[in-house]
Amino acid sequence: MSNTSETILRRLVFGAALVGLASSLAFLLVACGQTATSPARSPAAAAPPRPEWNALPAAPIKVDGALTSVWTGRELIVSGVRAGRDGTFIQATEVAAAYDPAARTWRRLATPPRMDGPCRRGAAWSGTEMLVWGCFGKAAAFDPLTNHWRSLPEAPPGPGFTAWTGSELIGWGGGCCDEAWSGGSAYDPANDAWRTLARTPLAPSQGAIGAWTDHELVLFVYGLNLADHKPYPATFARSAAYDPETDTWQRLASPPTPVEGAGVWDGHELLVAGGGRTALAYNPASNRWRRLAPLPSPRFGQTMVWTGNRLLLWGAPTPDRFTPDPVHGFAYDPAADRWSTLPEMPFADVNTTATWTGHRLLVWSGSGAGASFGPAAKR
């Protein structure tokens, strides 16, 4: 954890390095109408606005468990479980709210149907609805135009990883305690029906890393048996791709080191980082892995987003997600294979959800704290 002097020094360096912003936070130039290959500004041109964190208005809800979110193109919708007055989930309630960054306003949404407690959930935006997939047979859809929730047909056990393909919500893996699953399912909103995916070659996993690449789902697993803490045999794949058109899996090249953290698709490669300092990239076209520059320092409980030309990652400096340490993040430039440090987040919480709006980053914590990051807001 950085001390006060180091934090001040980093901010001074950050403020003095605006000329080099393209290498440290070049994603912000997109919002200013430039790209990394744009001609240099003339000496007389105004300096780009300094990126900064800005606190979001107070939300009308707090979420104690099962925090999920989607970006609709206009609003950030968040939902989850609020503990009862006794601090337990026995009498917990479902809550949801939406934030409009253009108006800087929140609105409380209709109460979601009761699902299955504070366990991990998957969520995706279908283009018209927020789809939420719970742990044990519960799923729901929300229409922000009508402020109406509807329960979906009984769902398979909730997934460890979810993705929207353009027509289906696909989920794979999951589990609880020392049990991990290796099955997958998909929900088709057009037919309001679920289907079971073909059997996978992957080792069971509670939290697979992956992404939808526009035509297939690519997944990576750590490959550790949670029951005995031993690696699964080599007959179980650590990497595989699923094609929903043919309902088939294909084994992929195994990563050079067990993968942890989180992943994002940049349009060409799946970038994986976190769970320490390791960073990797996988190219589906060549079925090859490559090592990226390591993170400047370890990050755990990380959240990642892709801005269109930069990977943004932040998290706690230790595996203890509940330690109230300052949360620092990094920006990764794929072209330069270089990381740069982001300003310290205004709140110490890694249990967050985040989205990229096209020009700003929105981060919200179930504790109620939230912030946006991007060019300095007009006062």
Coordinates of C-alpha atoms in Angstrom, one line a residue:
M1 CA 0.0 0.0 0.0
S2 CA 1.4 3.4 -1.0
N3 CA 2.1 5.9 1.7
T4 CA 1.0 9.5 1.6
S5 CA 4.3 10.8 0.2
E6 CA 4.2 8.3 -2.6
T7 CA 0.6 9.2 -3.4
I8 CA 1.4 12.9 -3.6
L9 CA 4.5 12.3 -5.7
R10 CA 2.5 10.2 -8.1
R11 CA -0.1 12.9 -8.5
L12 CA 2.6 15.5 -9.1
V13 CA 4.2 13.3 -11.7
F14 CA 0.9 12.6 -13.3
G15 CA 0.1 16.3 -13.5
A16 CA 3.5 17.1 -15.0
A17 CA 3.2 14.3 -17.6
L18 CA 0.2 15.6 -19.6
V19 CA 2.5 15.9 -22.7
G20 CA 2.9 12.1 -22.5
L21 CA -0.7 11.4 -21.8
A22 CA -1.0 9.3 -25.0
S23 CA 1.3 6.7 -23.4
S24 CA -0.2 6.7 -20.0
L25 CA -3.9 7.3 -20.4
A26 CA -4.3 7.5 -24.2
F27 CA -7.9 6.3 -24.0
L28 CA -8.8 9.8 -22.9
L29 CA -7.6 11.2 -26.2
V30 CA -10.5 9.4 -27.8
A31 CA -12.9 11.6 -25.9
C32 CA -10.9 14.7 -27.1
G33 CA -11.0 13.6 -30.7
Q34 CA -7.5 12.2 -31.1
T35 CA -6.0 8.8 -31.4
A36 CA -2.6 7.4 -30.6
T37 CA -1.6 8.1 -34.3
S38 CA -2.9 11.6 -34.5
P39 CA -0.4 14.4 -35.4
A40 CA 1.2 16.2 -32.4
R41 CA -0.6 19.3 -31.2
S42 CA 1.0 22.6 -32.2
P43 CA 2.8 24.5 -29.4
A44 CA -0.1 27.0 -29.4
A45 CA -2.8 24.4 -29.0
A46 CA -4.5 24.1 -25.6
A47 CA -3.4 21.2 -23.4
P48 CA -5.9 18.3 -23.2
P49 CA -8.1 18.4 -20.1
R50 CA -6.5 16.6 -17.1
P51 CA -8.3 13.3 -16.4
E52 CA -9.7 13.1 -12.9
W53 CA -12.1 11.2 -10.7
N54 CA -15.5 12.8 -10.0
A55 CA -17.8 11.4 -7.3
L56 CA -21.2 10.3 -8.5
P57 CA -24.4 11.6 -6.7
A58 CA -25.7 9.4 -3.9
A59 CA -27.6 6.4 -5.1
P60 CA -31.0 5.6 -3.8
I61 CA -30.0 2.0 -2.9
K62 CA -27.1 0.0 -1.4
V63 CA -26.2 -3.6 -2.3
D64 CA -24.8 -6.0 0.2
G65 CA -24.5 -9.0 -2.1
A66 CA -25.0 -10.4 -5.7
L67 CA -24.0 -7.0 -7.2
T68 CA -24.6 -7.0 -11.0
S69 CA -24.8 -4.3 -13.6
V70 CA -25.2 -3.6 -17.3
W71 CA -24.7 -0.6 -19.5
T72 CA -27.7 0.1 -21.8
G73 CA -26.0 2.8 -23.9
R74 CA -27.7 5.4 -21.8
E75 CA -27.8 4.2 -18.2
L76 CA -25.9 2.1 -15.8
I77 CA -28.3 -0.3 -14.2
V78 CA -27.3 -1.9 -10.9
S79 CA -29.1 -4.6 -8.9
G80 CA -28.5 -7.0 -6.1
V81 CA -29.5 -7.9 -2.5
R82 CA -29.9 -5.6 0.5
A83 CA -29.4 -7.3 3.8
G84 CA -32.2 -7.2 6.4
R85 CA -32.2 -5.0 9.5
D86 CA -30.5 -7.7 11.4
G87 CA -27.6 -7.7 9.1
T88 CA -28.3 -11.1 7.6
F89 CA -29.8 -12.2 4.3
I90 CA -32.7 -14.1 5.9
Q91 CA -35.0 -11.2 5.3
A92 CA -33.0 -9.7 2.5
T93 CA -34.7 -7.6 -0.2
E94 CA -33.9 -7.3 -3.9
V95 CA -33.1 -3.7 -5.1
A96 CA -32.2 -2.0 -8.3
A97 CA -31.4 1.5 -9.6
A98 CA -30.3 3.2 -12.8
Y99 CA -27.7 6.1 -13.2
D100 CA -27.9 8.5 -16.2
P101 CA -24.4 10.0 -16.6
A102 CA -25.7 12.7 -19.0
A103 CA -28.1 14.1 -16.4
R104 CA -26.0 12.9 -13.4
T105 CA -29.1 11.5 -11.8
W106 CA -30.2 8.2 -10.3
R107 CA -33.7 6.7 -10.3
R108 CA -34.9 3.8 -8.1
L109 CA -36.3 1.0 -10.2
A110 CA -39.1 -1.4 -9.6
T111 CA -38.3 -4.2 -7.0
P112 CA -36.8 -7.2 -8.8
P113 CA -38.4 -10.6 -8.3
R114 CA -36.9 -12.6 -5.4
M115 CA -34.1 -14.7 -6.5
D116 CA -31.7 -16.8 -4.5
G117 CA -29.8 -14.8 -1.9
P118 CA -26.4 -13.1 -2.1
C119 CA -24.7 -15.7 -4.3
R120 CA -22.8 -14.8 -7.5
R121 CA -25.0 -13.8 -10.5
G122 CA -24.5 -13.2 -14.1
A123 CA -25.9 -10.3 -16.1
A124 CA -26.0 -9.0 -19.6
W125 CA -27.7 -6.4 -21.8
S126 CA -29.7 -7.9 -24.6
G127 CA -30.3 -4.6 -26.4
T128 CA -33.7 -4.2 -24.8
E129 CA -33.6 -5.9 -21.4
M130 CA -31.2 -6.5 -18.5
L131 CA -30.9 -10.3 -18.1
V132 CA -30.0 -11.5 -14.6
W133 CA -29.1 -15.2 -13.9
G134 CA -29.0 -16.4 -10.3
C135 CA -27.4 -19.4 -8.7
F136 CA -30.1 -22.0 -8.3
G137 CA -32.8 -21.9 -10.9
K138 CA -33.8 -18.2 -10.7
A139 CA -33.5 -15.7 -13.6
A140 CA -35.2 -12.4 -14.5
A141 CA -35.4 -9.7 -17.2
F142 CA -35.8 -6.0 -16.7
D143 CA -37.1 -3.5 -19.3
P144 CA -35.9 0.0 -18.4
L145 CA -38.5 1.7 -20.7
T146 CA -41.4 0.2 -18.8
N147 CA -39.7 -0.2 -15.5
H148 CA -40.9 -3.7 -15.4
W149 CA -39.3 -7.0 -14.3
R150 CA -40.4 -10.5 -15.5
S151 CA -39.4 -13.9 -14.2
L152 CA -37.8 -16.2 -16.7
P153 CA -38.4 -19.9 -17.0
E154 CA -36.6 -22.0 -14.5
A155 CA -32.9 -21.7 -15.2
P156 CA -30.0 -24.2 -14.9
P157 CA -27.6 -23.6 -12.0
G158 CA -26.0 -20.2 -12.2
P159 CA -22.8 -19.6 -14.1
G160 CA -19.4 -18.7 -13.1
F161 CA -19.0 -16.8 -16.4
T162 CA -21.6 -15.2 -18.6
A163 CA -21.6 -13.5 -22.0
W164 CA -24.1 -12.1 -24.5
T165 CA -23.6 -13.4 -28.0
G166 CA -26.1 -11.0 -29.8
S167 CA -28.9 -13.5 -29.5
E168 CA -28.3 -15.6 -26.4
L169 CA -27.1 -15.3 -22.9
I170 CA -24.5 -18.0 -22.5
G171 CA -23.2 -19.2 -19.1
W172 CA -20.6 -21.7 -18.1
G173 CA -19.1 -23.2 -14.9
G174 CA -19.9 -21.9 -11.4
G175 CA -20.3 -23.7 -8.1
C176 CA -20.1 -23.3 -4.4
C177 CA -17.7 -23.9 -1.6
D178 CA -15.3 -26.7 -2.7
E179 CA -17.5 -27.8 -5.6
A180 CA -17.0 -26.5 -9.2
W181 CA -19.2 -27.2 -12.3
S182 CA -18.2 -27.8 -15.9
G183 CA -21.6 -27.5 -17.6
G184 CA -23.0 -24.7 -19.6
S185 CA -26.4 -23.3 -20.7
A186 CA -27.9 -20.6 -22.9
Y187 CA -31.0 -18.5 -22.8
D188 CA -32.8 -17.3 -25.9
P189 CA -35.0 -14.3 -25.2
A190 CA -36.8 -14.6 -28.6
N191 CA -38.1 -18.1 -27.6
D192 CA -38.0 -17.5 -23.8
A193 CA -36.2 -20.9 -23.5
W194 CA -33.0 -22.4 -22.1
R195 CA -30.8 -25.0 -23.8
T196 CA -27.9 -27.1 -22.5
L197 CA -24.5 -26.7 -24.2
A198 CA -22.6 -29.6 -25.5
R199 CA -20.2 -31.3 -23.1
T200 CA -17.0 -29.3 -22.6
P201 CA -13.4 -30.5 -22.5
L202 CA -12.6 -27.9 -19.8
A203 CA -11.7 -28.6 -16.2
P204 CA -14.5 -27.6 -13.8
S205 CA -14.2 -24.0 -12.6
Q206 CA -16.1 -21.6 -10.4
G207 CA -14.7 -18.6 -12.0
A208 CA -13.5 -19.0 -15.6
I209 CA -11.9 -16.1 -17.5
G210 CA -13.1 -15.4 -21.0
A211 CA -14.9 -13.3 -23.5
W212 CA -17.2 -13.3 -26.5
T213 CA -15.1 -12.7 -29.7
D214 CA -18.1 -11.9 -32.0
H215 CA -18.4 -15.5 -33.1
E216 CA -17.2 -17.8 -30.3
L217 CA -16.9 -17.9 -26.6
V218 CA -13.3 -18.3 -25.4
L219 CA -12.7 -19.6 -21.9
F220 CA -9.7 -20.2 -19.7
V221 CA -9.6 -22.0 -16.3
Y222 CA -7.0 -22.3 -13.6
G223 CA -7.4 -26.1 -13.5
L224 CA -7.3 -26.7 -9.8
N225 CA -9.6 -29.2 -8.1
L226 CA -11.1 -27.3 -5.1
A227 CA -11.9 -30.5 -3.3
D228 CA -8.3 -31.7 -2.9
H229 CA -6.4 -28.6 -4.1
K230 CA -4.6 -30.6 -6.7
P231 CA -4.4 -29.9 -10.5
Y232 CA -6.9 -31.7 -12.7
P233 CA -5.3 -34.3 -15.1
A234 CA -4.0 -33.1 -18.4
T235 CA -7.0 -34.8 -20.1
F236 CA -9.0 -31.7 -18.9
A237 CA -8.4 -28.7 -21.1
R238 CA -7.3 -25.3 -19.6
S239 CA -8.5 -23.4 -22.6
A240 CA -11.4 -24.0 -25.0
A241 CA -13.7 -22.2 -27.5
Y242 CA -17.4 -22.7 -27.9
D243 CA -19.3 -22.1 -31.2
P244 CA -23.0 -21.6 -30.5
E245 CA -23.9 -22.0 -34.2
T246 CA -22.6 -25.6 -34.2
D247 CA -22.9 -26.3 -30.5
T248 CA -19.3 -27.6 -30.5
W249 CA -16.2 -27.0 -28.4
Q250 CA -12.6 -26.8 -29.6
R251 CA -9.5 -27.3 -27.3
L252 CA -7.1 -24.3 -27.5
A253 CA -3.4 -23.9 -26.6
S254 CA -2.9 -23.9 -22.9
P255 CA -1.6 -20.7 -21.3
P256 CA 2.1 -20.6 -20.5
T257 CA 1.2 -20.1 -16.8
P258 CA -2.1 -20.8 -14.9
V259 CA -4.4 -17.9 -15.5
E260 CA -5.9 -15.8 -12.8
G261 CA -7.6 -12.3 -12.6
A262 CA -9.9 -11.1 -15.3
G263 CA -10.0 -10.8 -19.1
V264 CA -11.3 -8.4 -21.8
W265 CA -11.6 -8.8 -25.6
D266 CA -9.8 -6.0 -27.5
G267 CA -11.1 -6.9 -30.9
H268 CA -8.1 -9.1 -31.8
E269 CA -6.8 -10.7 -28.6
L270 CA -8.1 -11.6 -25.2
L271 CA -6.1 -9.8 -22.6
V272 CA -5.8 -11.4 -19.2
A273 CA -4.3 -9.8 -16.1
G274 CA -4.5 -9.6 -12.3
G275 CA -4.2 -12.1 -9.5
G276 CA -0.7 -10.9 -9.1
R277 CA 1.5 -9.2 -11.7
T278 CA 1.1 -11.6 -14.6
A279 CA -0.4 -10.4 -17.9
L280 CA -1.0 -12.5 -21.0
A281 CA -2.7 -12.1 -24.4
Y282 CA -4.3 -14.9 -26.4
N283 CA -4.8 -14.6 -30.2
P284 CA -7.6 -16.9 -31.4
A285 CA -6.6 -16.5 -35.1
S286 CA -3.1 -18.0 -34.4
N287 CA -4.1 -20.0 -31.3
R288 CA -1.0 -18.5 -29.6
W289 CA -0.3 -17.0 -26.3
R290 CA 2.2 -14.2 -25.5
R291 CA 3.4 -12.6 -22.3
L292 CA 2.7 -9.0 -21.8
A293 CA 4.7 -6.6 -19.7
P294 CA 4.0 -7.4 -16.0
L295 CA 1.8 -5.1 -13.9
P296 CA 3.8 -2.5 -12.0
S297 CA 2.6 -4.1 -8.8
P298 CA 0.2 -6.9 -7.9
R299 CA -3.5 -6.4 -8.1
F300 CA -6.3 -8.6 -6.6
G301 CA -10.0 -8.6 -6.7
Q302 CA -9.5 -6.6 -9.9
T303 CA -12.0 -5.0 -12.2
M304 CA -11.2 -4.5 -15.9
V305 CA -12.7 -2.6 -18.8
W306 CA -11.7 -2.0 -22.4
T307 CA -12.0 1.5 -23.7
G308 CA -11.4 0.9 -27.4
N309 CA -7.6 1.4 -27.2
R310 CA -6.6 0.9 -23.6
L311 CA -7.2 -1.7 -20.9
L312 CA -8.0 -0.2 -17.5
L313 CA -7.5 -2.4 -14.4
W314 CA -7.7 -1.6 -10.8
G315 CA -7.9 -3.6 -7.5
A316 CA -6.4 -4.1 -4.1
P317 CA -2.7 -4.6 -3.5
T318 CA -3.2 -7.7 -1.4
P319 CA -5.5 -10.8 -1.8
D320 CA -7.5 -9.6 1.2
R321 CA -10.4 -7.9 -0.6
F322 CA -11.8 -6.6 2.6
T323 CA -8.8 -4.6 3.7
P324 CA -9.7 -0.9 3.4
D325 CA -6.5 -0.1 1.5
P326 CA -6.4 2.6 -1.2
V327 CA -7.4 1.1 -4.6
H328 CA -4.9 1.9 -7.4
G329 CA -5.3 1.1 -11.0
F330 CA -3.3 0.9 -14.2
A331 CA -3.8 1.6 -17.9
Y332 CA -2.3 -0.8 -20.4
D333 CA -1.2 0.3 -23.9
P334 CA -1.2 -2.8 -26.2
A335 CA 0.8 -1.0 -28.9
A336 CA 3.6 0.0 -26.6
D337 CA 3.2 -3.1 -24.3
R338 CA 3.4 -0.6 -21.4
W339 CA 1.5 0.0 -18.1
S340 CA 1.0 3.4 -16.5
T341 CA -0.5 4.3 -13.1
L342 CA -3.9 5.8 -12.7
P343 CA -4.8 8.2 -10.0
E344 CA -6.0 6.7 -6.7
M345 CA -9.6 5.9 -6.6
P346 CA -11.7 8.2 -4.3
F347 CA -12.9 5.3 -2.3
A348 CA -11.3 2.1 -0.9
D349 CA -13.5 -0.7 -2.2
V350 CA -12.6 -3.4 -4.8
N351 CA -16.1 -4.9 -4.7
T352 CA -17.3 -2.8 -7.5
T353 CA -19.0 -2.9 -10.9
A354 CA -17.9 -0.8 -13.8
T355 CA -18.6 0.2 -17.4
W356 CA -17.1 2.2 -20.2
T357 CA -19.7 4.7 -21.6
G358 CA -17.7 5.5 -24.7
H359 CA -15.8 8.4 -23.2
R360 CA -15.9 8.0 -19.4
L361 CA -15.4 5.2 -16.9
L362 CA -18.2 4.6 -14.4
V363 CA -17.4 2.7 -11.2
W364 CA -20.0 1.9 -8.5
S365 CA -19.7 0.1 -5.2
G366 CA -22.6 -1.6 -3.4
S367 CA -21.6 0.4 -0.3
G368 CA -23.0 3.4 -2.2
A369 CA -19.8 5.1 -3.3
G370 CA -19.4 5.8 -7.0
A371 CA -17.2 7.8 -9.3
S372 CA -16.5 8.6 -12.9
F373 CA -13.1 8.9 -14.5
G374 CA -12.2 10.9 -17.6
P375 CA -11.4 14.4 -18.8
A376 CA -12.1 17.1 -16.2
A377 CA -15.7 17.9 -16.0
K378 CA -16.9 21.4 -16.8
R379 CA -17.5 23.4 -13.7

